[in-house]
XYZ file of C-alpha atoms in Angstrom:
679
model
C -165.247 -21.065 -21.501
C -163.871 -20.523 -24.940
C -160.202 -20.698 -25.511
C -158.663 -17.731 -27.134
C -157.791 -18.434 -30.718
C -154.088 -19.059 -31.254
C -152.484 -19.506 -34.607
C -151.296 -23.002 -35.324
C -147.890 -21.651 -36.486
C -146.131 -18.620 -35.137
C -144.905 -16.136 -37.731
C -141.143 -16.007 -38.411
C -139.368 -13.063 -36.910
C -138.002 -10.681 -39.502
C -135.978 -8.517 -37.148
C -132.873 -9.258 -35.097
C -129.765 -11.299 -35.902
C -129.865 -14.996 -36.479
C -128.665 -17.371 -33.799
C -124.957 -18.113 -34.236
C -123.844 -21.691 -34.778
C -122.616 -23.670 -31.806
C -119.020 -24.081 -33.091
C -117.553 -20.575 -33.261
C -114.045 -19.512 -32.152
C -113.962 -16.115 -30.467
C -110.168 -15.894 -30.698
C -109.747 -16.579 -34.423
C -113.163 -15.153 -35.434
C -114.080 -18.163 -37.571
C -116.887 -20.767 -37.504
C -116.474 -24.533 -37.820
C -118.795 -27.011 -39.495
C -118.857 -29.623 -36.733
C -117.662 -30.589 -33.288
C -114.683 -32.597 -34.522
C -113.501 -29.746 -36.765
C -113.896 -27.322 -33.856
C -111.768 -29.536 -31.566
C -109.085 -29.894 -34.225
C -109.023 -26.127 -34.632
C -108.607 -25.566 -30.893
C -105.626 -27.952 -30.831
C -104.020 -26.369 -33.884
C -100.930 -24.177 -33.939
C -102.695 -21.172 -35.456
C -105.238 -20.988 -32.618
C -102.539 -21.304 -29.968
C -100.461 -18.528 -31.524
C -103.409 -16.168 -31.525
C -104.208 -17.022 -27.918
C -100.615 -16.246 -26.917
C -100.751 -12.963 -28.853
C -103.938 -11.950 -27.078
C -102.416 -12.727 -23.687
C -99.355 -10.598 -24.507
C -101.611 -7.813 -25.699
C -103.535 -7.957 -22.421
C -100.278 -7.756 -20.477
C -99.155 -4.721 -22.486
C -102.494 -2.981 -22.003
C -102.401 -3.619 -18.235
C -98.840 -2.229 -17.958
C -98.715 1.274 -16.434
C -96.351 2.450 -19.186
C -97.861 3.111 -22.636
C -95.826 3.996 -25.661
C -97.097 5.025 -29.043
C -96.902 2.016 -31.359
C -98.382 0.498 -34.515
C -102.116 0.741 -35.304
C -104.198 -2.291 -34.403
C -107.421 -3.685 -35.935
C -109.460 -5.328 -33.169
C -111.736 -7.166 -35.596
C -108.938 -9.062 -37.401
C -106.283 -8.917 -34.638
C -103.798 -7.352 -37.105
C -101.223 -4.607 -36.413
C -100.212 -2.057 -39.072
C -97.107 0.149 -39.140
C -98.874 3.310 -40.376
C -102.145 4.981 -41.269
C -101.802 4.128 -44.970
C -101.212 0.461 -44.218
C -104.180 0.459 -41.833
C -106.439 2.020 -44.483
C -105.271 -0.581 -47.027
C -106.101 -3.342 -44.530
C -109.624 -1.946 -43.981
C -110.221 -2.026 -47.742
C -108.695 -5.495 -48.105
C -110.495 -8.771 -48.767
C -109.471 -10.346 -45.459
C -111.065 -7.577 -43.371
C -114.215 -7.570 -45.497
C -114.543 -11.338 -45.146
C -114.344 -11.176 -41.331
C -116.756 -8.234 -41.315
C -119.350 -10.170 -43.343
C -118.994 -13.208 -41.085
C -119.558 -11.158 -37.930
C -122.545 -9.386 -39.534
C -124.124 -12.693 -40.518
C -123.553 -14.208 -37.067
C -124.725 -11.108 -35.230
C -121.428 -10.628 -33.425
C -120.458 -7.206 -32.066
C -118.311 -5.359 -34.596
C -115.563 -3.122 -33.154
C -115.068 0.362 -34.467
C -112.827 0.765 -37.476
C -111.112 3.766 -35.938
C -107.376 2.940 -35.606
C -106.195 2.176 -32.079
C -102.495 2.354 -31.163
C -100.757 -0.752 -29.876
C -97.691 -0.870 -27.657
C -94.491 -1.977 -29.469
C -93.066 -5.417 -28.872
C -89.485 -4.201 -28.333
C -88.130 -1.038 -26.728
C -85.293 0.226 -28.944
C -82.511 2.642 -28.177
C -83.757 5.053 -30.846
C -86.856 7.181 -30.267
C -90.193 6.430 -31.981
C -92.300 8.888 -33.941
C -96.063 9.524 -33.914
C -97.595 8.080 -37.058
C -100.678 10.241 -37.392
C -102.908 12.508 -35.374
C -105.793 10.048 -35.186
C -103.772 7.648 -33.027
C -103.243 10.349 -30.425
C -106.966 10.674 -29.768
C -107.056 7.435 -27.830
C -104.136 8.490 -25.570
C -104.684 10.051 -22.131
C -104.313 13.833 -21.878
C -100.850 13.738 -20.283
C -99.135 11.499 -22.836
C -100.876 13.460 -25.617
C -98.961 16.604 -24.735
C -95.721 14.676 -24.658
C -96.423 13.228 -28.080
C -97.283 16.613 -29.496
C -93.932 17.918 -28.323
C -92.313 14.815 -29.823
C -93.846 15.535 -33.230
C -92.599 19.110 -33.325
C -88.940 18.053 -33.319
C -87.132 16.003 -35.938
C -85.960 13.182 -33.671
C -86.325 12.227 -30.008
C -84.043 10.203 -27.796
C -85.340 7.160 -26.026
C -86.164 7.781 -22.385
C -84.040 5.983 -19.808
C -85.838 3.006 -18.378
C -86.482 2.871 -14.696
C -84.829 0.105 -12.684
C -88.126 -1.324 -11.524
C -89.889 -1.485 -14.896
C -89.873 -4.854 -16.678
C -89.043 -5.051 -20.352
C -91.574 -6.212 -22.920
C -91.442 -9.636 -24.603
C -90.884 -11.276 -21.247
C -87.405 -10.185 -20.143
C -84.075 -8.557 -20.845
C -82.565 -11.509 -22.786
C -85.202 -11.506 -25.529
C -85.060 -7.708 -25.812
C -81.267 -7.771 -26.141
C -81.522 -10.310 -28.942
C -84.034 -8.152 -30.833
C -82.293 -4.783 -30.394
C -78.969 -3.472 -31.648
C -76.107 -2.959 -29.236
C -74.346 -0.315 -31.346
C -74.872 3.318 -30.373
C -76.392 5.288 -33.305
C -74.583 8.310 -34.683
C -75.613 11.202 -36.907
C -79.299 11.317 -35.921
C -79.412 15.035 -36.708
C -78.774 14.278 -40.375
C -81.872 12.041 -40.699
C -84.970 14.121 -41.505
C -88.640 13.287 -41.914
C -90.433 13.739 -45.225
C -94.153 14.535 -44.799
C -97.014 14.698 -47.274
C -99.589 17.483 -47.706
C -101.513 16.335 -44.634
C -98.438 16.479 -42.422
C -98.064 12.699 -42.108
C -94.605 11.115 -42.175
C -94.242 9.087 -45.358
C -90.489 8.371 -45.298
C -87.128 9.309 -43.806
C -84.124 10.743 -45.642
C -80.426 10.623 -44.621
C -78.512 13.669 -45.876
C -75.136 12.087 -45.208
C -75.679 8.932 -47.272
C -78.336 10.401 -49.613
C -80.768 7.526 -49.168
C -84.446 7.140 -48.142
C -86.272 4.781 -45.741
C -89.950 3.885 -45.535
C -90.223 2.793 -41.899
C -88.580 3.195 -38.514
C -86.886 -0.197 -38.509
C -84.946 0.577 -41.690
C -83.924 3.960 -40.287
C -82.741 2.417 -37.003
C -80.691 -0.214 -38.821
C -79.157 2.459 -41.079
C -77.969 4.849 -38.336
C -76.243 1.923 -36.585
C -74.813 0.369 -39.749
C -71.286 0.473 -41.131
C -72.128 2.551 -44.194
C -73.626 5.421 -42.175
C -70.773 5.342 -39.658
C -68.228 5.418 -42.483
C -69.873 8.476 -44.059
C -70.139 10.149 -40.650
C -66.445 9.507 -40.016
C -65.461 10.811 -43.435
C -67.558 13.998 -43.395
C -68.110 14.864 -39.704
C -65.864 13.162 -37.136
C -62.642 11.506 -38.409
C -61.937 10.047 -34.943
C -65.054 7.841 -34.922
C -64.007 4.157 -34.655
C -65.335 1.789 -37.312
C -64.746 -1.488 -35.445
C -67.962 -2.862 -34.019
C -69.276 -6.262 -33.137
C -71.261 -8.096 -35.768
C -74.846 -9.031 -35.094
C -76.048 -12.549 -34.577
C -77.526 -12.584 -38.057
C -74.161 -11.738 -39.628
C -72.440 -14.361 -37.479
C -74.932 -17.032 -38.508
C -74.456 -16.089 -42.164
C -70.669 -16.338 -41.764
C -70.913 -19.739 -40.074
C -73.228 -20.969 -42.824
C -70.819 -19.738 -45.490
C -67.881 -21.505 -43.866
C -69.910 -24.695 -43.555
C -70.766 -24.612 -47.266
C -67.129 -23.984 -48.179
C -66.051 -26.993 -46.126
C -68.723 -29.178 -47.717
C -67.629 -28.093 -51.191
C -63.983 -28.743 -50.337
C -64.884 -32.163 -48.922
C -66.778 -33.089 -52.092
C -63.870 -31.990 -54.280
C -61.462 -33.975 -52.122
C -63.676 -37.064 -52.358
C -63.886 -36.740 -56.154
C -60.114 -36.403 -56.422
C -59.591 -39.315 -54.069
C -61.975 -41.497 -56.099
C -60.194 -40.604 -59.341
C -56.785 -41.378 -57.829
C -58.127 -44.679 -56.490
C -59.315 -45.613 -59.966
C -55.965 -44.750 -61.556
C -54.105 -46.630 -58.849
C -56.246 -49.771 -59.306
C -55.671 -49.661 -63.052
C -51.948 -49.327 -62.534
C -51.858 -52.193 -60.004
C -53.828 -54.407 -62.386
C -51.321 -53.640 -65.115
C -48.401 -54.490 -62.824
C -50.006 -57.794 -61.815
C -50.524 -58.585 -65.459
C -46.834 -58.021 -66.092
C -45.727 -60.123 -63.131
C -47.937 -63.188 -63.481
C -47.258 -65.824 -66.102
C -49.321 -65.592 -69.265
C -51.549 -68.551 -69.973
C -51.068 -70.472 -73.251
C -53.180 -68.892 -75.965
C -54.463 -70.294 -79.211
C -52.880 -69.138 -82.415
C -56.210 -67.750 -83.642
C -56.415 -65.235 -80.779
C -54.789 -61.818 -81.421
C -51.909 -60.804 -79.147
C -52.719 -58.643 -76.120
C -52.120 -54.899 -76.523
C -49.623 -53.497 -74.057
C -50.298 -50.496 -71.818
C -47.938 -48.222 -73.784
C -49.384 -49.202 -77.205
C -50.742 -46.155 -79.143
C -54.477 -45.821 -79.735
C -54.069 -45.993 -83.510
C -53.059 -49.688 -83.333
C -56.075 -50.765 -81.320
C -59.413 -51.515 -82.936
C -62.341 -49.164 -82.351
C -65.989 -50.296 -82.165
C -68.170 -49.413 -85.092
C -65.365 -49.209 -87.674
C -65.229 -51.544 -90.701
C -62.912 -54.517 -90.575
C -59.436 -53.429 -91.621
C -56.487 -55.598 -92.482
C -54.822 -56.879 -89.341
C -51.662 -54.925 -88.542
C -48.421 -56.838 -88.203
C -48.050 -58.603 -84.889
C -46.145 -56.713 -82.232
C -43.003 -58.150 -80.800
C -43.859 -59.856 -77.498
C -42.862 -58.150 -74.289
C -39.172 -58.514 -73.669
C -37.225 -59.001 -70.474
C -36.046 -55.363 -70.594
C -39.662 -54.139 -70.653
C -40.553 -56.258 -67.647
C -37.556 -55.015 -65.680
C -38.259 -51.347 -66.490
C -41.924 -51.648 -65.525
C -41.020 -53.535 -62.359
C -38.577 -50.789 -61.380
C -41.195 -48.153 -62.159
C -43.645 -49.914 -59.834
C -41.150 -49.686 -56.963
C -40.439 -45.949 -57.408
C -44.079 -44.935 -57.942
C -45.528 -43.197 -54.809
C -47.954 -45.058 -52.564
C -51.624 -44.285 -52.243
C -51.175 -42.624 -48.852
C -48.468 -40.308 -50.189
C -50.578 -39.287 -53.184
C -53.595 -38.491 -50.998
C -51.467 -36.549 -48.492
C -49.903 -34.437 -51.259
C -53.249 -33.700 -52.889
C -54.877 -32.760 -49.582
C -52.060 -30.473 -48.452
C -51.818 -28.688 -51.802
C -55.587 -28.120 -52.059
C -55.722 -26.712 -48.510
C -52.842 -24.303 -49.187
C -54.387 -23.114 -52.462
C -57.740 -22.312 -50.831
C -56.048 -20.585 -47.886
C -54.015 -18.375 -50.252
C -57.246 -17.396 -51.984
C -58.686 -16.180 -48.679
C -55.456 -14.331 -47.915
C -55.724 -12.548 -51.266
C -59.267 -11.374 -50.436
C -58.178 -10.105 -47.013
C -55.268 -8.147 -48.495
C -57.651 -6.472 -50.953
C -59.965 -5.406 -48.109
C -57.067 -4.039 -46.041
C -55.717 -2.052 -48.990
C -59.186 -0.652 -49.699
C -59.619 0.512 -46.098
C -56.184 2.132 -46.104
C -57.104 4.069 -49.238
C -60.382 5.182 -47.681
C -58.630 6.357 -44.521
C -56.433 8.659 -46.587
C -59.500 10.704 -47.490
C -58.826 10.849 -51.221
C -62.074 10.705 -53.189
C -60.285 9.705 -56.370
C -58.546 6.729 -54.788
C -61.682 5.617 -52.987
C -63.673 5.638 -56.231
C -61.151 3.462 -58.077
C -61.156 -0.232 -57.113
C -58.108 -1.483 -55.277
C -55.933 -3.786 -57.466
C -55.541 -7.375 -56.286
C -51.979 -7.923 -55.103
C -52.009 -11.754 -55.286
C -53.124 -12.737 -58.782
C -53.019 -16.522 -58.548
C -51.186 -19.659 -57.455
C -49.844 -22.347 -59.830
C -48.223 -25.748 -59.387
C -44.648 -26.122 -60.600
C -41.860 -28.691 -60.457
C -42.501 -32.410 -60.068
C -46.044 -31.707 -58.821
C -47.138 -30.040 -62.068
C -45.309 -32.577 -64.264
C -46.563 -35.669 -62.420
C -43.038 -36.890 -61.610
C -43.429 -37.408 -57.861
C -41.430 -40.427 -56.652
C -41.890 -42.598 -53.610
C -40.487 -40.854 -50.563
C -40.818 -37.299 -51.898
C -42.110 -35.017 -49.145
C -41.616 -31.631 -50.779
C -43.694 -29.975 -53.503
C -43.590 -26.425 -54.822
C -46.175 -23.749 -55.668
C -45.663 -20.404 -57.411
C -47.571 -17.342 -56.161
C -47.930 -14.606 -58.797
C -48.192 -10.926 -57.751
C -49.319 -7.854 -59.657
C -46.380 -5.880 -58.329
C -42.804 -6.659 -57.422
C -42.771 -8.859 -54.309
C -41.257 -7.371 -51.174
C -40.303 -8.648 -47.752
C -43.228 -6.680 -46.257
C -45.683 -8.507 -48.511
C -44.057 -11.822 -47.607
C -44.475 -11.037 -43.901
C -48.165 -10.134 -44.357
C -48.836 -13.449 -46.088
C -46.983 -15.388 -43.375
C -49.092 -13.651 -40.705
C -52.433 -14.301 -42.456
C -51.894 -17.943 -43.481
C -52.121 -19.453 -39.939
C -55.475 -17.682 -39.505
C -56.987 -18.903 -42.784
C -55.772 -22.518 -42.796
C -58.113 -23.594 -39.908
C -61.054 -22.184 -41.893
C -60.502 -24.367 -44.972
C -59.174 -27.487 -43.216
C -59.419 -29.271 -39.912
C -55.819 -30.529 -40.086
C -53.004 -28.665 -38.346
C -50.253 -26.953 -40.335
C -47.095 -25.061 -39.388
C -46.193 -21.923 -41.374
C -42.630 -20.607 -41.512
C -40.233 -18.775 -43.828
C -36.889 -20.161 -45.029
C -33.729 -18.118 -45.768
C -34.515 -18.153 -49.509
C -37.724 -16.110 -48.880
C -40.035 -19.083 -49.474
C -43.140 -19.765 -47.404
C -43.004 -23.299 -45.968
C -46.285 -24.964 -44.920
C -45.678 -28.262 -43.106
C -48.434 -30.719 -42.182
C -48.462 -32.139 -38.647
C -49.896 -35.546 -39.641
C -48.126 -38.551 -41.127
C -46.949 -38.661 -43.842
C -45.701 -35.125 -43.247
C -45.677 -33.075 -46.427
C -44.030 -29.699 -47.005
C -45.447 -27.198 -49.478
C -42.988 -24.489 -50.562
C -44.641 -21.312 -51.885
C -42.333 -19.074 -53.952
C -43.481 -15.490 -54.591
C -42.701 -13.919 -57.951
C -44.015 -11.426 -60.491
C -43.702 -11.032 -64.285
C -42.388 -7.512 -63.617
C -39.137 -9.030 -62.351
C -38.296 -10.222 -65.891
C -38.769 -6.840 -67.570
C -35.668 -5.135 -68.912
C -36.434 -1.386 -69.083
C -34.344 0.950 -71.178
C -31.823 3.346 -69.729
C -34.164 6.343 -69.677
C -36.945 4.378 -68.037
C -34.602 2.769 -65.520
C -34.136 5.944 -63.492
C -37.865 6.625 -63.364
C -38.757 3.080 -62.397
C -36.077 2.843 -59.733
C -37.724 5.728 -57.915
C -41.007 3.825 -57.618
C -39.466 0.476 -56.736
C -39.575 -0.355 -53.025
C -36.302 -0.907 -51.239
C -37.072 -4.357 -49.787
C -37.700 -6.243 -53.057
C -37.042 -9.979 -52.928
C -34.063 -11.525 -54.672
C -34.409 -11.129 -58.434
C -32.525 -14.380 -59.079
C -35.016 -16.416 -57.009
C -37.990 -14.739 -58.685
C -36.582 -15.464 -62.148
C -36.028 -19.120 -61.193
C -39.687 -19.386 -60.177
C -40.798 -17.849 -63.482
C -38.598 -20.346 -65.335
C -40.205 -23.203 -63.382
C -43.615 -21.964 -64.560
C -42.469 -22.050 -68.199
C -40.959 -25.514 -67.757
C -44.218 -26.890 -66.334
C -46.267 -25.507 -69.244
C -43.823 -26.890 -71.813
C -43.778 -30.339 -70.189
C -47.579 -30.552 -70.101
C -47.759 -29.609 -73.793
C -44.941 -31.777 -75.175
C -43.895 -34.606 -72.849
C -47.118 -35.621 -71.088
C -48.567 -37.070 -74.305
C -45.664 -39.502 -74.814
C -46.638 -42.672 -72.970
C -43.166 -44.097 -72.190
C -41.702 -40.620 -71.566
C -42.963 -40.230 -67.975
C -42.000 -43.832 -67.136
C -38.456 -43.391 -68.448
C -38.001 -40.068 -66.627
C -39.042 -41.649 -63.308
C -36.576 -44.508 -63.825
C -33.758 -42.084 -64.707
C -34.616 -39.908 -61.677
C -34.048 -42.941 -59.479
C -30.776 -43.568 -61.325
C -29.636 -39.986 -60.596
C -30.418 -40.477 -56.913
C -28.497 -43.749 -56.634
C -25.374 -42.872 -58.661
C -23.388 -39.702 -57.826
C -22.117 -39.536 -61.410
C -25.638 -39.137 -62.794
C -26.586 -36.796 -59.932
C -24.712 -33.954 -61.653
C -27.182 -34.061 -64.582
C -29.824 -31.295 -64.119
C -33.401 -32.515 -63.906
C -34.608 -30.092 -66.593
C -31.845 -31.195 -68.993
C -32.741 -34.858 -68.423
C -36.423 -34.168 -69.228
C -35.471 -32.361 -72.448
C -33.130 -35.220 -73.400
C -35.777 -37.931 -72.898
C -38.443 -35.996 -74.791
C -36.119 -35.320 -77.740
C -34.943 -38.939 -77.915
C -38.461 -40.420 -77.877
C -40.153 -37.866 -80.121
C -37.493 -38.350 -82.820
C -38.086 -42.129 -83.013
C -39.693 -43.424 -86.196
C -41.984 -45.895 -84.371
C -43.620 -46.251 -80.950
C -41.153 -47.578 -78.414
C -41.669 -49.913 -75.485
C -40.232 -48.951 -72.060
C -37.164 -51.162 -72.530
C -36.409 -49.774 -75.999
C -37.003 -46.207 -74.752
C -34.423 -46.583 -71.962
C -31.963 -48.099 -74.449
C -32.473 -45.203 -76.904
C -31.862 -42.578 -74.193
C -28.653 -44.339 -73.131
C -27.545 -44.453 -76.772
C -28.098 -40.679 -77.120
C -25.932 -39.998 -74.057
C -23.303 -42.556 -75.050
C -22.789 -40.991 -78.499
C -21.515 -37.745 -76.932
C -24.565 -35.513 -76.785
C -23.513 -34.108 -73.414
C -19.841 -33.521 -74.252
C -18.571 -29.926 -74.537
C -17.933 -30.334 -78.284
C -21.252 -32.143 -78.805
C -24.594 -30.771 -79.998
C -25.734 -30.040 -76.433
C -29.353 -29.458 -75.333
C -30.959 -26.106 -76.095
C -33.540 -24.732 -73.656
C -36.818 -24.126 -75.588
C -38.281 -21.931 -72.801
C -35.725 -19.106 -73.047
C -35.653 -16.205 -75.492
C -31.923 -16.443 -76.205
C -30.028 -19.613 -77.038
C -29.275 -21.200 -73.685
C -27.632 -24.557 -73.042
C -29.557 -26.567 -70.442
C -26.266 -28.331 -69.498
C -24.568 -25.083 -68.495
C -24.369 -25.969 -64.741
C -22.263 -29.096 -65.554
C -18.488 -29.016 -65.761
C -16.619 -30.704 -68.647
C -15.408 -33.480 -66.321
C -18.968 -34.217 -65.174
C -20.140 -34.427 -68.774
C -17.424 -36.947 -69.624
C -18.227 -39.032 -66.538
C -21.918 -39.230 -67.429
C -21.041 -40.191 -71.037
C -18.703 -42.981 -69.884
C -21.299 -44.267 -67.438
C -23.927 -44.352 -70.201
C -21.581 -46.364 -72.434
C -20.990 -48.902 -69.666
C -24.726 -49.133 -68.965
C -25.434 -49.667 -72.653
C -23.024 -52.626 -72.713
C -24.761 -54.090 -69.652
C -28.143 -53.795 -71.381
C -26.749 -55.473 -74.513
C -25.615 -58.466 -72.413
C -29.041 -58.766 -70.728
C -27.880 -57.234 -67.468
C -30.355 -54.348 -67.329
C -31.237 -55.234 -63.746
C -27.698 -54.177 -62.775
C -28.285 -50.773 -64.365
C -31.669 -50.339 -62.655
C -30.396 -51.534 -59.272
C -32.859 -54.408 -58.776
C -32.936 -58.181 -58.582
C -33.397 -60.081 -61.846
C -36.941 -61.207 -62.584
C -37.654 -64.901 -63.277
C -37.953 -65.832 -66.964
C -41.439 -65.947 -68.425
C -42.774 -68.624 -70.755
C -43.796 -67.287 -74.108
C -47.473 -67.608 -74.989
C -48.073 -70.566 -77.300
C -44.663 -72.100 -76.747
C -44.712 -75.940 -76.333
C -42.173 -78.215 -74.716
C -40.094 -80.298 -77.094
C -40.060 -83.307 -74.761
C -43.004 -85.664 -74.901
C -45.035 -86.044 -71.735
C -44.542 -89.278 -69.799
C -48.169 -90.332 -70.183
C -48.005 -89.952 -73.945
C -44.857 -92.123 -74.093
C -46.481 -94.852 -72.033
C -49.583 -94.813 -74.250
C -47.611 -95.236 -77.442
C -45.554 -98.125 -76.007
C -48.735 -100.019 -75.040
C -50.146 -99.608 -78.557
C -46.961 -101.002 -80.086
C -47.080 -104.023 -77.786
C -50.691 -104.693 -78.729
C -49.889 -104.589 -82.387
C -46.983 -106.964 -81.980
C -49.085 -109.400 -79.906
C -51.871 -109.329 -82.465
C -49.536 -110.095 -85.307
C -48.055 -113.047 -83.410
C -51.487 -114.438 -82.673
C -52.458 -114.132 -86.278
């Protein structure tokens, strides 16, 4: 029997899809090159997210309640907010890539007709139908409801039934996603449609602004701006206070954290700089206290700390003739510098002052911002369009350091420093009370330390630290308007606008004078090296002796600066103290003397005006006695300290011969005599 002829090779089929590869992911709609790549893909985060999304989608589809939502592409598993976005996705490269892959693998391709998808969060505001094509997939009963929903401008959200579960897995997640503020003014938000009748955007007639999607519209009708316009134009009794969202709270916490980090970095930089200055000063004091080692005659003398820069050599300059040798440091210089080391504040006091002052300055800045916001809201509540359009002026213009803090004259044991707070208007007791109420709320924001805020009888704000060493920061409020002297015709007009509870004009003028004194001192006296040292020593003298205590601090600073700046050569600390005592002893402070004119006043004003003639004579007699004590090498009695031990001069040699040298010479003489006898 003959076998039927069969072809040795079957022809290749030209119809039908090709067999798909073995490693294909149905969830992500992608193919993998091998088994290991396929396993890595299944364990990846992208695959797990898509699986979770599909499970949630299945739960929403199985739920008996269906709400119109965004359009969904089943091929790419992508949801779109509108028909235009869905059409752009269909034309996009991502959709075309997935479509080609499914065509090549022979996978079933879903229809490209848009299918609605249930929203992920049920909001308090109603949702709108996006286009008519999405309604075709709805059942007949919901379709009629949606058609009625499209006819109106807006629709309220239906009340949920007690037995229905919320989407996204529970009430807690839904409450975090949705707003808790009740929307107002929904009737003023209208839909803008195109020629086909599709909603392209929303417009608010109250605020005159447009929105492209529902989320932006929902956030707007619950926001502060819309509520403010609604209160101004529709219902003046609508409250503006509402709780901030979690996003705003997180932003506020982040802002406060950054402010604290910045303040901590600034405090660390200041602390490092003060440490460096303190170490340099301690090294200089040790150099003054320890005995100098014998130096060779060829070595140049050491330059002292108060030596001017012009006498020291600079690198890179040609060799100049050596200046004449300076007189070595005298006993008066050592005593003055030793006294200055005892009255200079400690490291802990310097750090405590710097920390307290920086905290108060930053807190006053926050108080200024809060006062501006309160004034702006009060102007808006009045309903005046002109006042609301103009920006509210800042009441607190700035804070400046005055007194011993600005001049760098803080002594050991000082616990009180002063700040000046400038205002754009005349300060009143009401403004003072507002600042006192706001400071305790702002200090915990800028610092973790505890402070006590109070007000003294002189209308100064007192901020006291609760940690040792306890520092007190006095804040004096003033304004440049307090110094103005209007003419007679303007006085009546200005008195009508002045408030009745203005602070004391005398105290405000004293604060303005302290500001001028600080600026003058920084410009004239800070550059003189021995000036600050001499002023500190004389401040201690005024504290110890009641006679010198009658001398005003500002007059003493002017006296020291004038005495040192008029010298023909740089002075050492000992010579500077002697020159100041000579100026006082010659009768500068006496009533018939030249006196001390105040350079910070417009008219000629004597800085010694608070002193009586008897006090001036007592200070002059005390200066004459102190000058005699200095001449007889008793400066330690004037400074109120123990005498320092004498110091050996560098290069000085003892006149007596050492004992070893004497013994050596006697042995040589004996040898010579013995040799001569033997010869």
